[in-house]
Structures are given as structure tokens and as C-alpha cells.
Amino acid sequence: MITDKKTEIRNNWTKEEIEAIYHQPLLELIYKAATIHREWHDPSEVQISTLLSIKTGGCPEDCSYCGQAARYHTNIKVQALLPTETVIAHAQKAKDSGSSRFCMAAAWREVRNNRDFDRVIDMVKGVNELGLEVCCTLGMLTEEQAVRLQEAGLYAYNHNLDTSEQYYEEIISTRTFDNRINTINNVRKAGITVCSGGIIGLGETHRDRISMLLTLATMPKHPESVPINALARVEGTPLQDNEKVDSWEMVRMIATARIVMPSSMVRLSAGRIEMTETEQAWCFMAGANSIFTGERETLLVTPNPGVSEDMQMLETLGLKPMKA
């Protein structure tokens, strides 16, 4: 359970310090992360978050990992923005299944001030009224747009760094790393909580992973939520032939994130479909306390375990869904 004595939150980490943590012997690293996890969080609780793609495919960006980029020939079906009532019905179903957070994703490069954005505002209001934490990921955002979302009841905005600043140009050329940081700053100024993490398995080095964690851990305020994703290899994308991420690499990333950002929710995100129940259990032991699930057994456009499968896993491990 949560203890009175807590490891302090620091925003002045050095790269050398995070490197030393990351490269510890694995079991020692997990032990330290699990200890800090128990200081700040109830280790028996896992937040169930549902992610719904409200607008799929046709994105003008060239993110090398993404099957929704229009320039790649994938089997993903392009879908226009869903009707508001359809999204609210999905949110209600997610709540009934045990989710306490509902995230809506649109494959846009950036938010535009048009009727589609007006509809997203209505969706945010509707999901908020259900008593769920509402999250959106809609691409780049201005400060004014962030304020509109906050006023509608948005709780969190997801905008992942993806990788290190040094490796970023190898993965995406249609926007810059600074664009990512600017959107996160706009979200923070508007009073919305930040959800930001990254992906491993893009061809990056261990130093890139450490550098990405350094960027997150030295923000003036740590992201309240840090998703750690393993690359989901989508056929037709430039990274389709990358090797599967080793599960111990996920455990190492999660444990390091937990130690350097003790109060944050660390989310075991994409890539779970290729992990056994045992491998996921090690991630929870290392400090992960949230998963994404979905009624369609997809995470945006890639396969993901279903709700019933996840609930069975939590029961096996003696874990329970966190209440909103």
C-alpha cells in the first residue's frame, strides 16, 4: 500500500544518473522500482483505459511506425470522424466494462478550428458527463484549442515524444521534436494533465531511450501519465521488418520510468498482444499501473488483448481495476 515516506520527485535528473539506473542488473532495478511504486501507488490497482479511434487513417504525416499515414500502403480502412452518439455509446460500454479513462484518437496532423473540432468538443462534454476521465490525442494543438478542450471537460491530452530528440528525424520528417514539446506546453498551460511517453523498437539505441526518459523527467512537471509502447509492426510501413521488442526491454524501460517519475501513471501500452501473461506481470511488478484495452480487441489499428482476457489476467494476478 501507499506509504508515508516517499521518494522525492526530482526534475533535475542528469543523463548519467538515468543511465546508471537503466543499466542496473535487471532484478535489482525491478526491486527498486517496485519499492518506489509502493510508496506512491496502490500496487493492487491497475487503471483500465479504453482507446477509441474516432477518425482513422489518411494522415499526411510520415511517422515510420504508423499504419495510418496516407503515404504507406497498408490494409487499414480509412474512416471519417465518427458520429458523436456512436462515441458516447462506446464510452458507456467502456465504463460498464471497468474502464475509468476513455481516450479518443483522431489521425490528424493538427487540430483545425472547424466543424470536426466542434464535434470533438461535444464528444468530450458527453464522455465527461459519464464520469470518466476524458483523454484525447488529436495531433498538434494551439494554446487556444487546448483551452477550449479544457473548458469542455478534457482531463488529459496524449502527445508522445515517440523517441529521443537525437533520433527523432530518423522516424518522422513532417514535424519536429520541438513541435511535440510546444503542444505539451500548450496543454500544460491550459490546465490539462499531460500523457506523454514513447515507443521502443524503432531502431533506436539504449542511449536514445535514456534520452527520451530524460526529456520527460526534467520537464517542470512530470507527465501525469507515461505510456511505454513496444513497436507494433504494421505491414506496409518502413518499420514492418523490425525485430520484435524483447519483453525484458519493456520491463527495463518501465522500471526506469517508475524510478525517475515516481508519481506518474506508467502505462503498459502497445505491444501487449505479443506478450505472455507472465511477461505482463513482470511489467506490473516493475511499476506499470495502467493498460489500454478495447472492446474491438484493437489499439487504434493494431491487435490488442480484449476486455475479458484482460480482466481474467488481473484476477489471476490479484489485481483490481482502479476506480475513476
PDB file of C-alpha atoms in Angstrom, residues 27-162:
ATOM      1  CA  LEU A  27      16.320  -7.843 -10.765  1.00  0.00           C
ATOM      2  CA  GLU A  28      17.902  -5.064  -8.693  1.00  0.00           C
ATOM      3  CA  LEU A  29      16.279  -2.485 -10.989  1.00  0.00           C
ATOM      4  CA  ILE A  30      12.865  -4.160 -10.662  1.00  0.00           C
ATOM      5  CA  TYR A  31      13.194  -4.335  -6.865  1.00  0.00           C
ATOM      6  CA  LYS A  32      13.970  -0.611  -6.602  1.00  0.00           C
ATOM      7  CA  ALA A  33      11.150   0.303  -8.980  1.00  0.00           C
ATOM      8  CA  ALA A  34       8.664  -1.919  -7.123  1.00  0.00           C
ATOM      9  CA  THR A  35       9.666  -0.301  -3.820  1.00  0.00           C
ATOM     10  CA  ILE A  36       9.096   3.222  -5.164  1.00  0.00           C
ATOM     11  CA  HIS A  37       5.859   2.104  -6.825  1.00  0.00           C
ATOM     12  CA  ARG A  38       4.519   1.040  -3.412  1.00  0.00           C
ATOM     13  CA  GLU A  39       5.472   4.383  -1.878  1.00  0.00           C
ATOM     14  CA  TRP A  40       3.369   6.337  -4.363  1.00  0.00           C
ATOM     15  CA  HIS A  41       0.652   3.961  -5.607  1.00  0.00           C
ATOM     16  CA  ASP A  42      -1.572   1.097  -4.536  1.00  0.00           C
ATOM     17  CA  PRO A  43       0.219  -1.875  -6.155  1.00  0.00           C
ATOM     18  CA  SER A  44      -3.020  -3.879  -6.301  1.00  0.00           C
ATOM     19  CA  GLU A  45      -4.708  -1.372  -8.629  1.00  0.00           C
ATOM     20  CA  VAL A  46      -4.376  -1.053 -12.403  1.00  0.00           C
ATOM     21  CA  GLN A  47      -6.161   1.663 -14.334  1.00  0.00           C
ATOM     22  CA  ILE A  48      -8.086   0.283 -17.287  1.00  0.00           C
ATOM     23  CA  SER A  49      -8.084   2.805 -20.124  1.00  0.00           C
ATOM     24  CA  THR A  50     -10.043   2.395 -23.337  1.00  0.00           C
ATOM     25  CA  LEU A  51      -8.713   3.920 -26.549  1.00  0.00           C
ATOM     26  CA  LEU A  52     -11.078   4.524 -29.465  1.00  0.00           C
ATOM     27  CA  SER A  53     -10.083   5.703 -32.922  1.00  0.00           C
ATOM     28  CA  ILE A  54     -12.691   8.363 -33.715  1.00  0.00           C
ATOM     29  CA  LYS A  55     -11.098   9.195 -37.096  1.00  0.00           C
ATOM     30  CA  THR A  56      -8.896   6.584 -38.759  1.00  0.00           C
ATOM     31  CA  GLY A  57      -6.245   6.769 -41.490  1.00  0.00           C
ATOM     32  CA  GLY A  58      -5.480   9.322 -44.182  1.00  0.00           C
ATOM     33  CA  CYS A  59      -2.932  11.186 -42.056  1.00  0.00           C
ATOM     34  CA  PRO A  60      -0.471  13.418 -44.004  1.00  0.00           C
ATOM     35  CA  GLU A  61       2.401  12.702 -41.565  1.00  0.00           C
ATOM     36  CA  ASP A  62       5.165  10.190 -42.363  1.00  0.00           C
ATOM     37  CA  CYS A  63       5.692   8.563 -38.926  1.00  0.00           C
ATOM     38  CA  SER A  64       7.605   5.425 -39.926  1.00  0.00           C
ATOM     39  CA  TYR A  65       5.757   3.171 -37.468  1.00  0.00           C
ATOM     40  CA  CYS A  66       2.207   4.258 -38.256  1.00  0.00           C
ATOM     41  CA  GLY A  67      -0.240   2.399 -40.449  1.00  0.00           C
ATOM     42  CA  GLN A  68      -2.499   5.466 -40.579  1.00  0.00           C
ATOM     43  CA  ALA A  69      -0.076   7.519 -42.675  1.00  0.00           C
ATOM     44  CA  ALA A  70      -1.680   8.063 -46.090  1.00  0.00           C
ATOM     45  CA  ARG A  71       1.622   7.571 -47.937  1.00  0.00           C
ATOM     46  CA  TYR A  72       2.038   3.925 -46.850  1.00  0.00           C
ATOM     47  CA  HIS A  73       0.159   1.052 -48.461  1.00  0.00           C
ATOM     48  CA  THR A  74      -1.410  -0.715 -45.502  1.00  0.00           C
ATOM     49  CA  ASN A  75      -4.654  -2.644 -45.127  1.00  0.00           C
ATOM     50  CA  ILE A  76      -6.119  -0.083 -42.771  1.00  0.00           C
ATOM     51  CA  LYS A  77      -9.577   1.172 -43.696  1.00  0.00           C
ATOM     52  CA  VAL A  78      -9.891   4.959 -43.712  1.00  0.00           C
ATOM     53  CA  GLN A  79     -12.815   6.126 -41.577  1.00  0.00           C
ATOM     54  CA  ALA A  80     -14.226   9.640 -41.256  1.00  0.00           C
ATOM     55  CA  LEU A  81     -14.949  11.190 -37.865  1.00  0.00           C
ATOM     56  CA  LEU A  82     -17.468   9.010 -36.016  1.00  0.00           C
ATOM     57  CA  PRO A  83     -20.897  10.384 -35.041  1.00  0.00           C
ATOM     58  CA  THR A  84     -20.951  11.832 -31.522  1.00  0.00           C
ATOM     59  CA  GLU A  85     -23.659   9.437 -30.320  1.00  0.00           C
ATOM     60  CA  THR A  86     -21.582   6.444 -31.505  1.00  0.00           C
ATOM     61  CA  VAL A  87     -18.579   7.648 -29.494  1.00  0.00           C
ATOM     62  CA  ILE A  88     -20.689   8.220 -26.355  1.00  0.00           C
ATOM     63  CA  ALA A  89     -22.119   4.692 -26.697  1.00  0.00           C
ATOM     64  CA  HIS A  90     -18.560   3.276 -26.886  1.00  0.00           C
ATOM     65  CA  ALA A  91     -17.630   5.289 -23.797  1.00  0.00           C
ATOM     66  CA  GLN A  92     -20.620   3.942 -21.844  1.00  0.00           C
ATOM     67  CA  LYS A  93     -19.699   0.387 -22.826  1.00  0.00           C
ATOM     68  CA  ALA A  94     -16.088   1.014 -21.740  1.00  0.00           C
ATOM     69  CA  LYS A  95     -17.277   2.293 -18.347  1.00  0.00           C
ATOM     70  CA  ASP A  96     -19.547  -0.724 -17.904  1.00  0.00           C
ATOM     71  CA  SER A  97     -16.552  -2.985 -18.635  1.00  0.00           C
ATOM     72  CA  GLY A  98     -14.419  -1.419 -15.889  1.00  0.00           C
ATOM     73  CA  SER A  99     -12.589   1.420 -17.651  1.00  0.00           C
ATOM     74  CA  SER A 100     -12.055   4.648 -15.737  1.00  0.00           C
ATOM     75  CA  ARG A 101     -10.375   6.536 -18.596  1.00  0.00           C
ATOM     76  CA  PHE A 102     -11.635   6.915 -22.165  1.00  0.00           C
ATOM     77  CA  CYS A 103      -9.246   8.219 -24.806  1.00  0.00           C
ATOM     78  CA  MET A 104     -10.343   9.434 -28.252  1.00  0.00           C
ATOM     79  CA  ALA A 105      -7.790   9.420 -31.071  1.00  0.00           C
ATOM     80  CA  ALA A 106      -8.033  11.176 -34.424  1.00  0.00           C
ATOM     81  CA  ALA A 107      -5.454  10.655 -37.186  1.00  0.00           C
ATOM     82  CA  TRP A 108      -4.825  14.354 -37.745  1.00  0.00           C
ATOM     83  CA  ARG A 109      -1.547  16.201 -38.122  1.00  0.00           C
ATOM     84  CA  GLU A 110      -3.008  19.092 -36.160  1.00  0.00           C
ATOM     85  CA  VAL A 111      -6.325  20.330 -34.857  1.00  0.00           C
ATOM     86  CA  ARG A 112      -8.127  22.746 -37.165  1.00  0.00           C
ATOM     87  CA  ASN A 113     -10.796  25.161 -35.984  1.00  0.00           C
ATOM     88  CA  ASN A 114     -13.668  23.676 -37.955  1.00  0.00           C
ATOM     89  CA  ARG A 115     -16.876  21.669 -37.537  1.00  0.00           C
ATOM     90  CA  ASP A 116     -14.945  18.471 -36.840  1.00  0.00           C
ATOM     91  CA  PHE A 117     -13.252  20.096 -33.860  1.00  0.00           C
ATOM     92  CA  ASP A 118     -16.648  21.398 -32.682  1.00  0.00           C
ATOM     93  CA  ARG A 119     -17.881  17.787 -32.764  1.00  0.00           C
ATOM     94  CA  VAL A 120     -14.880  16.615 -30.749  1.00  0.00           C
ATOM     95  CA  ILE A 121     -15.714  19.271 -28.147  1.00  0.00           C
ATOM     96  CA  ASP A 122     -19.240  17.788 -27.931  1.00  0.00           C
ATOM     97  CA  MET A 123     -17.754  14.296 -27.545  1.00  0.00           C
ATOM     98  CA  VAL A 124     -15.541  15.483 -24.695  1.00  0.00           C
ATOM     99  CA  LYS A 125     -18.547  17.015 -22.921  1.00  0.00           C
ATOM    100  CA  GLY A 126     -20.571  13.830 -23.376  1.00  0.00           C
ATOM    101  CA  VAL A 127     -17.878  11.451 -22.111  1.00  0.00           C
ATOM    102  CA  ASN A 128     -17.123  13.756 -19.183  1.00  0.00           C
ATOM    103  CA  GLU A 129     -20.790  13.599 -18.163  1.00  0.00           C
ATOM    104  CA  LEU A 130     -20.464   9.802 -17.873  1.00  0.00           C
ATOM    105  CA  GLY A 131     -17.957  10.284 -15.044  1.00  0.00           C
ATOM    106  CA  LEU A 132     -14.942   9.013 -16.988  1.00  0.00           C
ATOM    107  CA  GLU A 133     -11.524  10.648 -17.238  1.00  0.00           C
ATOM    108  CA  VAL A 134     -11.580  12.016 -20.785  1.00  0.00           C
ATOM    109  CA  CYS A 135      -8.398  11.930 -22.860  1.00  0.00           C
ATOM    110  CA  CYS A 136      -7.770  12.987 -26.468  1.00  0.00           C
ATOM    111  CA  THR A 137      -4.929  12.593 -28.922  1.00  0.00           C
ATOM    112  CA  LEU A 138      -5.546  14.774 -31.960  1.00  0.00           C
ATOM    113  CA  GLY A 139      -2.100  15.888 -33.109  1.00  0.00           C
ATOM    114  CA  MET A 140      -0.622  19.347 -32.677  1.00  0.00           C
ATOM    115  CA  LEU A 141      -2.627  21.820 -30.656  1.00  0.00           C
ATOM    116  CA  THR A 142      -2.535  25.581 -30.087  1.00  0.00           C
ATOM    117  CA  GLU A 143      -2.954  27.084 -26.635  1.00  0.00           C
ATOM    118  CA  GLU A 144      -6.396  28.440 -27.569  1.00  0.00           C
ATOM    119  CA  GLN A 145      -7.552  24.998 -28.748  1.00  0.00           C
ATOM    120  CA  ALA A 146      -6.243  23.438 -25.544  1.00  0.00           C
ATOM    121  CA  VAL A 147      -8.272  25.954 -23.522  1.00  0.00           C
ATOM    122  CA  ARG A 148     -11.434  25.007 -25.451  1.00  0.00           C
ATOM    123  CA  LEU A 149     -10.839  21.321 -24.694  1.00  0.00           C
ATOM    124  CA  GLN A 150     -10.192  22.078 -21.016  1.00  0.00           C
ATOM    125  CA  GLU A 151     -13.403  24.100 -20.757  1.00  0.00           C
ATOM    126  CA  ALA A 152     -15.306  21.173 -22.304  1.00  0.00           C
ATOM    127  CA  GLY A 153     -14.029  18.896 -19.536  1.00  0.00           C
ATOM    128  CA  LEU A 154     -10.928  17.276 -21.045  1.00  0.00           C
ATOM    129  CA  TYR A 155      -8.871  15.636 -18.300  1.00  0.00           C
ATOM    130  CA  ALA A 156      -5.775  14.547 -20.251  1.00  0.00           C
ATOM    131  CA  TYR A 157      -4.106  15.081 -23.604  1.00  0.00           C
ATOM    132  CA  ASN A 158      -1.831  12.443 -25.114  1.00  0.00           C
ATOM    133  CA  HIS A 159       1.119  13.591 -27.198  1.00  0.00           C
ATOM    134  CA  ASN A 160       4.004  11.122 -27.168  1.00  0.00           C
ATOM    135  CA  LEU A 161       7.612  12.146 -27.761  1.00  0.00           C
ATOM    136  CA  ASP A 162       7.993   8.791 -29.589  1.00  0.00           C
TER     137      ASP A 162
END
